[in-house]
PDB file of C-alpha atoms and ligand atoms in Angstrom:
ATOM      1  CA  MET A 873     -22.268   2.148  -8.569  1.00  0.00           C
ATOM      2  CA  LYS A 874     -20.869  -1.351  -9.017  1.00  0.00           C
ATOM      3  CA  GLN A 875     -20.374  -2.464 -12.472  1.00  0.00           C
ATOM      4  CA  LYS A 876     -18.684  -5.398 -14.061  1.00  0.00           C
ATOM      5  CA  PHE A 877     -15.587  -4.436 -15.584  1.00  0.00           C
ATOM      6  CA  ASN A 878     -15.033  -5.549 -19.498  1.00  0.00           C
ATOM      7  CA  GLU A 879     -12.445  -8.008 -19.800  1.00  0.00           C
ATOM      8  CA  HIS A 880      -9.757  -7.896 -22.328  1.00  0.00           C
ATOM      9  CA  THR A 881      -6.889 -10.754 -23.096  1.00  0.00           C
ATOM     10  CA  ALA A 882      -4.911  -8.716 -26.095  1.00  0.00           C
ATOM     11  CA  PRO A 883      -2.388  -7.590 -26.413  1.00  0.00           C
ATOM     12  CA  PHE A 884      -2.233  -8.222 -22.653  1.00  0.00           C
ATOM     13  CA  SER A 885      -4.847  -9.047 -19.814  1.00  0.00           C
ATOM     14  CA  TYR A 886      -6.753  -5.758 -18.481  1.00  0.00           C
ATOM     15  CA  ILE A 887     -10.129  -4.624 -17.735  1.00  0.00           C
ATOM     16  CA  THR A 888     -11.706  -1.339 -18.439  1.00  0.00           C
ATOM     17  CA  SER A 889     -14.754   0.483 -17.050  1.00  0.00           C
ATOM     18  CA  PRO A 890     -18.137   0.050 -19.113  1.00  0.00           C
ATOM     19  CA  LEU A 891     -18.862   3.788 -18.168  1.00  0.00           C
ATOM     20  CA  LEU A 892     -15.340   5.130 -19.241  1.00  0.00           C
ATOM     21  CA  ASP A 893     -15.590   2.820 -22.378  1.00  0.00           C
ATOM     22  CA  ASP A 894     -18.942   4.288 -23.153  1.00  0.00           C
ATOM     23  CA  TRP A 895     -17.629   7.677 -23.474  1.00  0.00           C
ATOM     24  CA  GLY A 896     -14.386   6.309 -25.622  1.00  0.00           C
ATOM     25  CA  ILE A 897     -11.965   6.795 -22.800  1.00  0.00           C
ATOM     26  CA  PRO A 898      -8.699   5.075 -23.343  1.00  0.00           C
ATOM     27  CA  HIS A 899      -7.867   3.700 -19.932  1.00  0.00           C
ATOM     28  CA  ALA A 900      -6.718   0.212 -18.602  1.00  0.00           C
ATOM     29  CA  PHE A 901      -6.569  -1.429 -15.039  1.00  0.00           C
ATOM     30  CA  THR A 902      -3.692  -4.144 -15.847  1.00  0.00           C
ATOM     31  CA  ARG A 903      -4.099  -7.752 -14.857  1.00  0.00           C
ATOM     32  CA  ARG A 904      -1.012 -10.092 -14.328  1.00  0.00           C
ATOM     33  CA  TRP A 905      -0.704 -11.538 -17.537  1.00  0.00           C
ATOM     34  CA  GLY A 906       0.835 -10.640 -20.741  1.00  0.00           C
ATOM     35  CA  GLY A 907       4.159  -9.251 -19.686  1.00  0.00           C
ATOM     36  CA  VAL A 908       7.768 -10.570 -19.592  1.00  0.00           C
ATOM     37  CA  SER A 909       8.636 -10.810 -15.884  1.00  0.00           C
ATOM     38  CA  GLU A 910       9.262 -14.108 -14.449  1.00  0.00           C
ATOM     39  CA  GLY A 911       9.037 -15.952 -11.162  1.00  0.00           C
ATOM     40  CA  VAL A 912       6.602 -14.380  -8.422  1.00  0.00           C
ATOM     41  CA  TYR A 913       6.731 -11.365 -10.823  1.00  0.00           C
ATOM     42  CA  SER A 914       4.789 -13.152 -13.551  1.00  0.00           C
ATOM     43  CA  THR A 915       4.455 -11.842 -16.064  1.00  0.00           C
ATOM     44  CA  PHE A 916       2.949  -8.143 -15.949  1.00  0.00           C
ATOM     45  CA  ASN A 917       4.740  -6.573 -13.466  1.00  0.00           C
ATOM     46  CA  PHE A 918       4.999  -2.585 -13.127  1.00  0.00           C
ATOM     47  CA  ALA A 919       7.259  -2.347  -9.893  1.00  0.00           C
ATOM     48  CA  THR A 920      10.972  -4.027  -9.106  1.00  0.00           C
ATOM     49  CA  GLY A 921       9.336  -4.539  -5.775  1.00  0.00           C
ATOM     50  CA  ASN A 922      10.651  -5.097  -2.200  1.00  0.00           C
ATOM     51  CA  GLY A 923      11.125  -8.624  -2.031  1.00  0.00           C
ATOM     52  CA  GLU A 924      14.547 -10.360  -1.576  1.00  0.00           C
ATOM     53  CA  LYS A 925      14.904 -10.757  -5.175  1.00  0.00           C
ATOM     54  CA  PRO A 926      13.725  -7.734  -6.652  1.00  0.00           C
ATOM     55  CA  ASP A 927      12.528  -7.855 -10.569  1.00  0.00           C
ATOM     56  CA  ARG A 928      14.585  -6.531 -13.245  1.00  0.00           C
ATOM     57  CA  TRP A 929      14.165  -2.839 -14.113  1.00  0.00           C
ATOM     58  CA  TYR A 930      14.438  -4.085 -17.762  1.00  0.00           C
ATOM     59  CA  ASN A 931      11.429  -6.253 -17.445  1.00  0.00           C
ATOM     60  CA  VAL A 932       9.350  -3.581 -15.615  1.00  0.00           C
ATOM     61  CA  MET A 933      10.458  -0.982 -18.231  1.00  0.00           C
ATOM     62  CA  MET A 934       9.281  -3.480 -21.029  1.00  0.00           C
ATOM     63  CA  ASN A 935       6.026  -3.894 -19.395  1.00  0.00           C
ATOM     64  CA  HIS A 936       5.504  -0.375 -19.253  1.00  0.00           C
ATOM     65  CA  ARG A 937       6.327  -0.373 -23.110  1.00  0.00           C
ATOM     66  CA  ILE A 938       3.614  -3.305 -23.645  1.00  0.00           C
ATOM     67  CA  ALA A 939       1.101  -1.268 -21.529  1.00  0.00           C
ATOM     68  CA  ALA A 940       1.862   1.921 -23.622  1.00  0.00           C
ATOM     69  CA  SER A 941       1.321   0.091 -27.088  1.00  0.00           C
ATOM     70  CA  LEU A 942      -2.055  -0.038 -26.216  1.00  0.00           C
ATOM     71  CA  PHE A 943      -2.526   3.517 -26.231  1.00  0.00           C
ATOM     72  CA  CYS A 944      -0.360   3.475 -29.701  1.00  0.00           C
ATOM     73  CA  LEU A 945       2.517   5.210 -27.507  1.00  0.00           C
ATOM     74  CA  THR A 946       5.611   4.147 -25.729  1.00  0.00           C
ATOM     75  CA  GLU A 947       7.131   4.285 -21.988  1.00  0.00           C
ATOM     76  CA  LYS A 948       8.771   7.780 -22.836  1.00  0.00           C
ATOM     77  CA  ASP A 949       5.036   8.927 -23.016  1.00  0.00           C
ATOM     78  CA  ILE A 950       4.374   7.818 -19.502  1.00  0.00           C
ATOM     79  CA  CYS A 951       4.443   9.757 -16.257  1.00  0.00           C
ATOM     80  CA  ARG A 952       4.812   7.512 -13.179  1.00  0.00           C
ATOM     81  CA  THR A 953       3.792   8.096  -9.480  1.00  0.00           C
ATOM     82  CA  TYR A 954       6.377   7.809  -6.950  1.00  0.00           C
ATOM     83  CA  GLN A 955       4.211   5.911  -4.245  1.00  0.00           C
ATOM     84  CA  THR A 956       4.512   6.645  -0.571  1.00  0.00           C
ATOM     85  CA  HIS A 957       1.016   6.668   0.773  1.00  0.00           C
ATOM     86  CA  SER A 958       1.190  10.392   0.432  1.00  0.00           C
ATOM     87  CA  THR A 959      -1.651  12.848  -0.318  1.00  0.00           C
ATOM     88  CA  GLU A 960       0.350  14.696  -2.795  1.00  0.00           C
ATOM     89  CA  VAL A 961      -1.041  15.398  -6.248  1.00  0.00           C
ATOM     90  CA  ARG A 962       0.709  16.679  -8.941  1.00  0.00           C
ATOM     91  CA  ILE A 963      -0.282  18.626 -11.979  1.00  0.00           C
ATOM     92  CA  VAL A 964       1.938  17.597 -14.766  1.00  0.00           C
ATOM     93  CA  ASP A 965       2.301  18.395 -18.369  1.00  0.00           C
ATOM     94  CA  GLU A 966       4.635  18.136 -21.583  1.00  0.00           C
ATOM     95  CA  ARG A 967       7.811  18.445 -19.236  1.00  0.00           C
ATOM     96  CA  HIS A 968       6.550  15.236 -17.383  1.00  0.00           C
ATOM     97  CA  ARG A 969       6.853  12.706 -20.261  1.00  0.00           C
ATOM     98  CA  GLY A 970       9.077   9.950 -19.266  1.00  0.00           C
ATOM     99  CA  VAL A 971       9.385  10.565 -15.372  1.00  0.00           C
ATOM    100  CA  GLY A 972       9.557   7.420 -13.433  1.00  0.00           C
ATOM    101  CA  THR A 973       9.977   5.572 -16.872  1.00  0.00           C
ATOM    102  CA  VAL A 974      12.886   6.775 -18.928  1.00  0.00           C
ATOM    103  CA  ASN A 975      13.720   9.897 -16.956  1.00  0.00           C
ATOM    104  CA  ALA A 976      14.274  10.234 -13.144  1.00  0.00           C
ATOM    105  CA  PRO A 977      11.415   9.500 -10.856  1.00  0.00           C
ATOM    106  CA  PHE A 978       9.582  12.285  -8.603  1.00  0.00           C
ATOM    107  CA  GLU A 979      12.032  13.484  -5.822  1.00  0.00           C
ATOM    108  CA  GLN A 980       9.234  13.120  -3.146  1.00  0.00           C
ATOM    109  CA  GLY A 981       6.147  11.089  -2.656  1.00  0.00           C
ATOM    110  CA  VAL A 982       3.501  11.707  -5.253  1.00  0.00           C
ATOM    111  CA  ASP A 983       0.395   9.447  -5.073  1.00  0.00           C
ATOM    112  CA  GLY A 984      -1.786  11.410  -7.807  1.00  0.00           C
ATOM    113  CA  LEU A 985      -1.503  12.706 -11.131  1.00  0.00           C
ATOM    114  CA  VAL A 986      -3.279  15.181 -12.763  1.00  0.00           C
ATOM    115  CA  THR A 987      -3.017  16.528 -16.332  1.00  0.00           C
ATOM    116  CA  GLY A 988      -4.694  18.264 -19.628  1.00  0.00           C
ATOM    117  CA  GLU A 989      -1.795  17.363 -21.646  1.00  0.00           C
ATOM    118  CA  ARG A 990      -2.991  14.993 -24.924  1.00  0.00           C
ATOM    119  CA  ASP A 991      -1.748  11.738 -25.035  1.00  0.00           C
ATOM    120  CA  LEU A 992       0.118  12.014 -21.698  1.00  0.00           C
ATOM    121  CA  ILE A 993      -0.109   8.643 -19.948  1.00  0.00           C
ATOM    122  CA  LEU A 994      -0.783   8.745 -16.426  1.00  0.00           C
ATOM    123  CA  SER A 995       0.415   5.714 -14.543  1.00  0.00           C
ATOM    124  CA  VAL A 996      -0.346   4.634 -10.758  1.00  0.00           C
ATOM    125  CA  ARG A 997      -0.035   1.315  -9.301  1.00  0.00           C
ATOM    126  CA  GLY A 998      -1.420  -1.318  -6.762  1.00  0.00           C
ATOM    127  CA  ALA A 999      -1.470  -4.894  -5.343  1.00  0.00           C
ATOM    128  CA  ASP A1000      -4.409  -4.622  -3.056  1.00  0.00           C
ATOM    129  CA  CYS A1001      -4.432  -0.528  -2.794  1.00  0.00           C
ATOM    130  CA  VAL A1002      -7.307   0.946  -4.788  1.00  0.00           C
ATOM    131  CA  THR A1003      -6.207   2.730  -8.014  1.00  0.00           C
ATOM    132  CA  ILE A1004      -8.558   5.410  -9.378  1.00  0.00           C
ATOM    133  CA  LEU A1005      -8.843   6.796 -12.560  1.00  0.00           C
ATOM    134  CA  PHE A1006     -10.934  10.212 -13.252  1.00  0.00           C
ATOM    135  CA  PHE A1007     -11.676  12.308 -16.627  1.00  0.00           C
ATOM    136  CA  ASP A1008     -13.459  15.475 -17.193  1.00  0.00           C
ATOM    137  CA  VAL A1009     -15.712  14.630 -20.363  1.00  0.00           C
ATOM    138  CA  VAL A1010     -16.262  18.395 -21.166  1.00  0.00           C
ATOM    139  CA  LYS A1011     -12.620  20.016 -20.497  1.00  0.00           C
ATOM    140  CA  LYS A1012     -10.832  16.925 -21.153  1.00  0.00           C
ATOM    141  CA  ILE A1013      -8.786  16.660 -17.965  1.00  0.00           C
ATOM    142  CA  CYS A1014      -7.845  13.552 -16.596  1.00  0.00           C
ATOM    143  CA  GLY A1015      -6.339  12.289 -13.520  1.00  0.00           C
ATOM    144  CA  ALA A1016      -5.194   8.947 -11.449  1.00  0.00           C
ATOM    145  CA  CYS A1017      -4.281   8.105  -7.882  1.00  0.00           C
ATOM    146  CA  HIS A1018      -3.068   5.243  -5.876  1.00  0.00           C
ATOM    147  CA  SER A1019      -5.234   5.271  -2.607  1.00  0.00           C
ATOM    148  CA  GLY A1020      -4.175   2.658   0.049  1.00  0.00           C
ATOM    149  CA  TRP A1021      -5.647   2.809   3.500  1.00  0.00           C
ATOM    150  CA  ARG A1022      -3.765   6.070   4.750  1.00  0.00           C
ATOM    151  CA  GLY A1023      -4.620   7.946   1.372  1.00  0.00           C
ATOM    152  CA  THR A1024      -8.241   6.941   1.643  1.00  0.00           C
ATOM    153  CA  ALA A1025      -8.230   7.909   4.831  1.00  0.00           C
ATOM    154  CA  ASP A1026      -6.796  11.241   4.403  1.00  0.00           C
ATOM    155  CA  LYS A1027      -9.094  11.393   1.242  1.00  0.00           C
ATOM    156  CA  ILE A1028      -6.571  11.435  -2.036  1.00  0.00           C
ATOM    157  CA  ALA A1029      -9.618  10.958  -4.216  1.00  0.00           C
ATOM    158  CA  ALA A1030     -10.766  14.291  -3.318  1.00  0.00           C
ATOM    159  CA  ARG A1031      -7.675  15.876  -3.765  1.00  0.00           C
ATOM    160  CA  VAL A1032      -7.675  14.651  -7.210  1.00  0.00           C
ATOM    161  CA  VAL A1033     -10.989  16.105  -7.848  1.00  0.00           C
ATOM    162  CA  GLU A1034      -9.796  19.195  -6.563  1.00  0.00           C
ATOM    163  CA  LYS A1035      -6.529  19.642  -8.613  1.00  0.00           C
ATOM    164  CA  MET A1036      -8.796  18.914 -11.619  1.00  0.00           C
ATOM    165  CA  VAL A1037     -11.247  21.443 -10.707  1.00  0.00           C
ATOM    166  CA  TYR A1038      -7.961  23.993 -10.473  1.00  0.00           C
ATOM    167  CA  LEU A1039      -7.689  23.240 -14.139  1.00  0.00           C
ATOM    168  CA  GLY A1040     -11.203  23.943 -14.984  1.00  0.00           C
ATOM    169  CA  ALA A1041     -12.942  20.523 -14.529  1.00  0.00           C
ATOM    170  CA  ASP A1042     -16.450  20.369 -13.074  1.00  0.00           C
ATOM    171  CA  PRO A1043     -17.213  17.491 -10.567  1.00  0.00           C
ATOM    172  CA  LYS A1044     -20.266  16.913 -12.352  1.00  0.00           C
ATOM    173  CA  ASN A1045     -18.688  15.911 -15.441  1.00  0.00           C
ATOM    174  CA  ILE A1046     -16.033  13.773 -13.742  1.00  0.00           C
ATOM    175  CA  LEU A1047     -16.461  10.317 -14.274  1.00  0.00           C
ATOM    176  CA  VAL A1048     -14.469   7.993 -12.186  1.00  0.00           C
ATOM    177  CA  ALA A1049     -13.377   4.055 -12.355  1.00  0.00           C
ATOM    178  CA  ILE A1050     -12.307   2.316  -9.168  1.00  0.00           C
ATOM    179  CA  GLY A1051     -10.061  -0.660 -10.069  1.00  0.00           C
ATOM    180  CA  PRO A1052      -9.832  -3.969  -8.122  1.00  0.00           C
ATOM    181  CA  SER A1053      -8.246  -3.907  -4.444  1.00  0.00           C
ATOM    182  CA  VAL A1054      -8.573  -6.008  -1.187  1.00  0.00           C
ATOM    183  CA  GLY A1055     -12.647  -5.849  -0.435  1.00  0.00           C
ATOM    184  CA  GLY A1056     -14.519  -5.609   2.448  1.00  0.00           C
ATOM    185  CA  CYS A1057     -14.820  -9.108   2.651  1.00  0.00           C
ATOM    186  CA  CYS A1058     -10.980  -9.643   3.054  1.00  0.00           C
ATOM    187  CA  TYR A1059      -9.811  -6.655   4.445  1.00  0.00           C
ATOM    188  CA  THR A1060      -9.260  -7.044   8.316  1.00  0.00           C
ATOM    189  CA  VAL A1061      -8.028  -4.001  10.084  1.00  0.00           C
ATOM    190  CA  GLY A1062      -6.904  -3.011  13.568  1.00  0.00           C
ATOM    191  CA  SER A1063      -8.588  -0.150  15.739  1.00  0.00           C
ATOM    192  CA  GLU A1064      -5.770   2.161  14.621  1.00  0.00           C
ATOM    193  CA  VAL A1065      -6.929   2.028  11.009  1.00  0.00           C
ATOM    194  CA  GLU A1066     -10.706   2.777  12.229  1.00  0.00           C
ATOM    195  CA  ASN A1067      -9.475   5.729  14.309  1.00  0.00           C
ATOM    196  CA  ALA A1068      -7.689   7.078  11.608  1.00  0.00           C
ATOM    197  CA  PHE A1069     -10.622   7.349   9.502  1.00  0.00           C
ATOM    198  CA  LEU A1070     -13.253   8.403  11.917  1.00  0.00           C
ATOM    199  CA  THR A1071     -10.984  11.189  12.922  1.00  0.00           C
ATOM    200  CA  SER A1072     -10.581  12.315   9.281  1.00  0.00           C
ATOM    201  CA  ASP A1073     -14.482  12.104   8.575  1.00  0.00           C
ATOM    202  CA  GLY A1074     -17.097  10.261  11.035  1.00  0.00           C
ATOM    203  CA  ASP A1075     -19.006   9.231   8.117  1.00  0.00           C
ATOM    204  CA  PHE A1076     -16.667   6.795   7.172  1.00  0.00           C
ATOM    205  CA  THR A1077     -18.114   4.722   9.842  1.00  0.00           C
ATOM    206  CA  LEU A1078     -20.391   3.273   7.228  1.00  0.00           C
ATOM    207  CA  CYS A1079     -17.118   1.401   5.615  1.00  0.00           C
ATOM    208  CA  PHE A1080     -16.683  -0.716   8.424  1.00  0.00           C
ATOM    209  CA  ASN A1081     -18.063  -3.667   9.420  1.00  0.00           C
ATOM    210  CA  ARG A1082     -17.789  -6.015  12.436  1.00  0.00           C
ATOM    211  CA  ASP A1083     -17.405  -9.819  11.651  1.00  0.00           C
ATOM    212  CA  GLY A1084     -17.207 -11.643  15.197  1.00  0.00           C
ATOM    213  CA  GLU A1085     -13.825 -10.932  16.428  1.00  0.00           C
ATOM    214  CA  HIS A1086     -12.511  -9.342  12.876  1.00  0.00           C
ATOM    215  CA  LEU A1087     -13.099  -5.397  12.142  1.00  0.00           C
ATOM    216  CA  LYS A1088     -13.468  -5.207   8.511  1.00  0.00           C
ATOM    217  CA  LEU A1089     -12.646  -2.236   6.037  1.00  0.00           C
ATOM    218  CA  ASP A1090     -14.416  -1.466   2.767  1.00  0.00           C
ATOM    219  CA  LEU A1091     -11.709   0.895   1.065  1.00  0.00           C
ATOM    220  CA  GLN A1092     -13.585   0.911  -2.149  1.00  0.00           C
ATOM    221  CA  ARG A1093     -16.805   2.266  -0.444  1.00  0.00           C
ATOM    222  CA  ALA A1094     -14.763   4.694   1.482  1.00  0.00           C
ATOM    223  CA  VAL A1095     -13.213   5.902  -1.917  1.00  0.00           C
ATOM    224  CA  GLU A1096     -16.795   6.188  -3.073  1.00  0.00           C
ATOM    225  CA  LEU A1097     -18.020   8.157  -0.026  1.00  0.00           C
ATOM    226  CA  THR A1098     -15.237  10.625  -0.629  1.00  0.00           C
ATOM    227  CA  LEU A1099     -16.032  11.129  -4.283  1.00  0.00           C
ATOM    228  CA  LEU A1100     -19.599  11.952  -3.616  1.00  0.00           C
ATOM    229  CA  LYS A1101     -18.739  14.451  -0.858  1.00  0.00           C
ATOM    230  CA  ALA A1102     -16.620  15.940  -3.413  1.00  0.00           C
ATOM    231  CA  GLY A1103     -19.330  16.664  -5.799  1.00  0.00           C
ATOM    232  CA  VAL A1104     -19.174  13.515  -8.165  1.00  0.00           C
ATOM    233  CA  PRO A1105     -22.755  12.101  -8.952  1.00  0.00           C
ATOM    234  CA  GLU A1106     -23.212   8.611  -7.984  1.00  0.00           C
ATOM    235  CA  SER A1107     -24.061   7.656 -11.663  1.00  0.00           C
ATOM    236  CA  ASN A1108     -20.240   8.981 -12.570  1.00  0.00           C
ATOM    237  CA  ILE A1109     -18.794   6.417 -10.435  1.00  0.00           C
ATOM    238  CA  SER A1110     -17.762   3.117 -11.723  1.00  0.00           C
ATOM    239  CA  ASP A1111     -16.448   0.751  -9.033  1.00  0.00           C
ATOM    240  CA  CYS A1112     -15.517  -3.044 -10.432  1.00  0.00           C
ATOM    241  CA  GLY A1113     -15.960  -4.301  -7.020  1.00  0.00           C
ATOM    242  CA  GLU A1114     -13.343  -7.031  -7.552  1.00  0.00           C
ATOM    243  CA  CYS A1115     -11.226  -8.154  -4.673  1.00  0.00           C
ATOM    244  CA  THR A1116      -7.879  -9.274  -5.357  1.00  0.00           C
ATOM    245  CA  VAL A1117      -7.615 -11.743  -2.476  1.00  0.00           C
ATOM    246  CA  CYS A1118     -10.627 -13.603  -3.302  1.00  0.00           C
ATOM    247  CA  ASP A1119      -9.402 -13.830  -6.689  1.00  0.00           C
ATOM    248  CA  GLY A1120      -6.469 -16.180  -5.206  1.00  0.00           C
ATOM    249  CA  GLY A1121      -3.600 -14.996  -7.695  1.00  0.00           C
ATOM    250  CA  LYS A1122      -5.501 -15.820 -10.599  1.00  0.00           C
ATOM    251  CA  HIS A1123      -5.777 -12.664 -12.298  1.00  0.00           C
ATOM    252  CA  TYR A1124      -4.206 -10.288  -9.621  1.00  0.00           C
ATOM    253  CA  PHE A1125      -1.021  -9.940  -7.643  1.00  0.00           C
ATOM    254  CA  SER A1126      -2.105  -9.391  -3.939  1.00  0.00           C
ATOM    255  CA  HIS A1127       0.181  -8.062  -0.934  1.00  0.00           C
ATOM    256  CA  ARG A1128      -2.323  -9.495   1.504  1.00  0.00           C
ATOM    257  CA  LEU A1129      -1.582 -13.012  -0.396  1.00  0.00           C
ATOM    258  CA  CYS A1130       2.023 -12.943  -1.403  1.00  0.00           C
ATOM    259  CA  GLY A1131       3.488 -10.322   1.127  1.00  0.00           C
ATOM    260  CA  VAL A1132       6.200  -8.398  -0.579  1.00  0.00           C
ATOM    261  CA  ASP A1133       7.408 -11.578  -3.082  1.00  0.00           C
ATOM    262  CA  ARG A1134       4.516 -10.358  -5.621  1.00  0.00           C
ATOM    263  CA  GLY A1135       4.329  -8.025  -8.657  1.00  0.00           C
ATOM    264  CA  THR A1136       2.309  -4.949  -8.926  1.00  0.00           C
ATOM    265  CA  MET A1137      -0.327  -4.165 -11.086  1.00  0.00           C
ATOM    266  CA  ALA A1138      -0.755  -0.753 -12.917  1.00  0.00           C
ATOM    267  CA  ALA A1139      -3.708   1.339 -14.234  1.00  0.00           C
ATOM    268  CA  PHE A1140      -3.323   3.853 -17.239  1.00  0.00           C
ATOM    269  CA  ILE A1141      -5.384   6.667 -18.402  1.00  0.00           C
ATOM    270  CA  ARG A1142      -4.633   9.391 -21.145  1.00  0.00           C
ATOM    271  CA  ILE A1143      -6.469  12.065 -23.057  1.00  0.00           C
TER     272      ILE A1143
HETATM  273 ZN1  LIG B 182     -12.388 -10.795  -0.615  1.00  0.00          ZN
END
């Protein structure tokens, strides 16, 4: 279900799902202000990026420290994905504190994380791709993933639910928050993208719209459809419905608007 997310401006700019807030679940989808990065990365940037002049790792790390302070923790308590548009979801624990921040990153693509560990912050990133946060309110298990078009076609959100169930979660008790991404209004794709989705699941046809010459994809809707099929009730799915392209750079970084010369937002959750 679409829900207007709660907006916060201190200690930095971020939004939270009203559904998860009602349950007191610590989480945040960052917006672009409140950090220390400069230039095209101004200011709350979470990846050094692929631009000609990458952001300084020091700035990225400081931004992680600022974000972790929201949870009364530090960057040493964050476990950070190594995103390659894979469908790899890792179960992480105490040993993964600081992975990708103060310690070495994962050695290969990991686009989703699941944990039952308290006070371990899961961190995923995006700038038009969907970021998704999960929490089982009975078993106290959380998850997070990055879902670009490939990951969405390959149903990474369902892989996260599977790993949570492996740890003892029940899909009926899992709340999900879907963050800002390029919306169905602005995401023009080619037929190769449509083919990948329809090969994965014919029902994904519901997520495509023809707008004159243009074929448009609603990624957030595709994630919702995947979650419903994985057994998560519709009333447990909270979708912010915000489009990072329509936003025009006011609150969000957008790959479609700025190419590689832009920062990256992050989403965080912990038990
Ligand atoms: Zn839009």
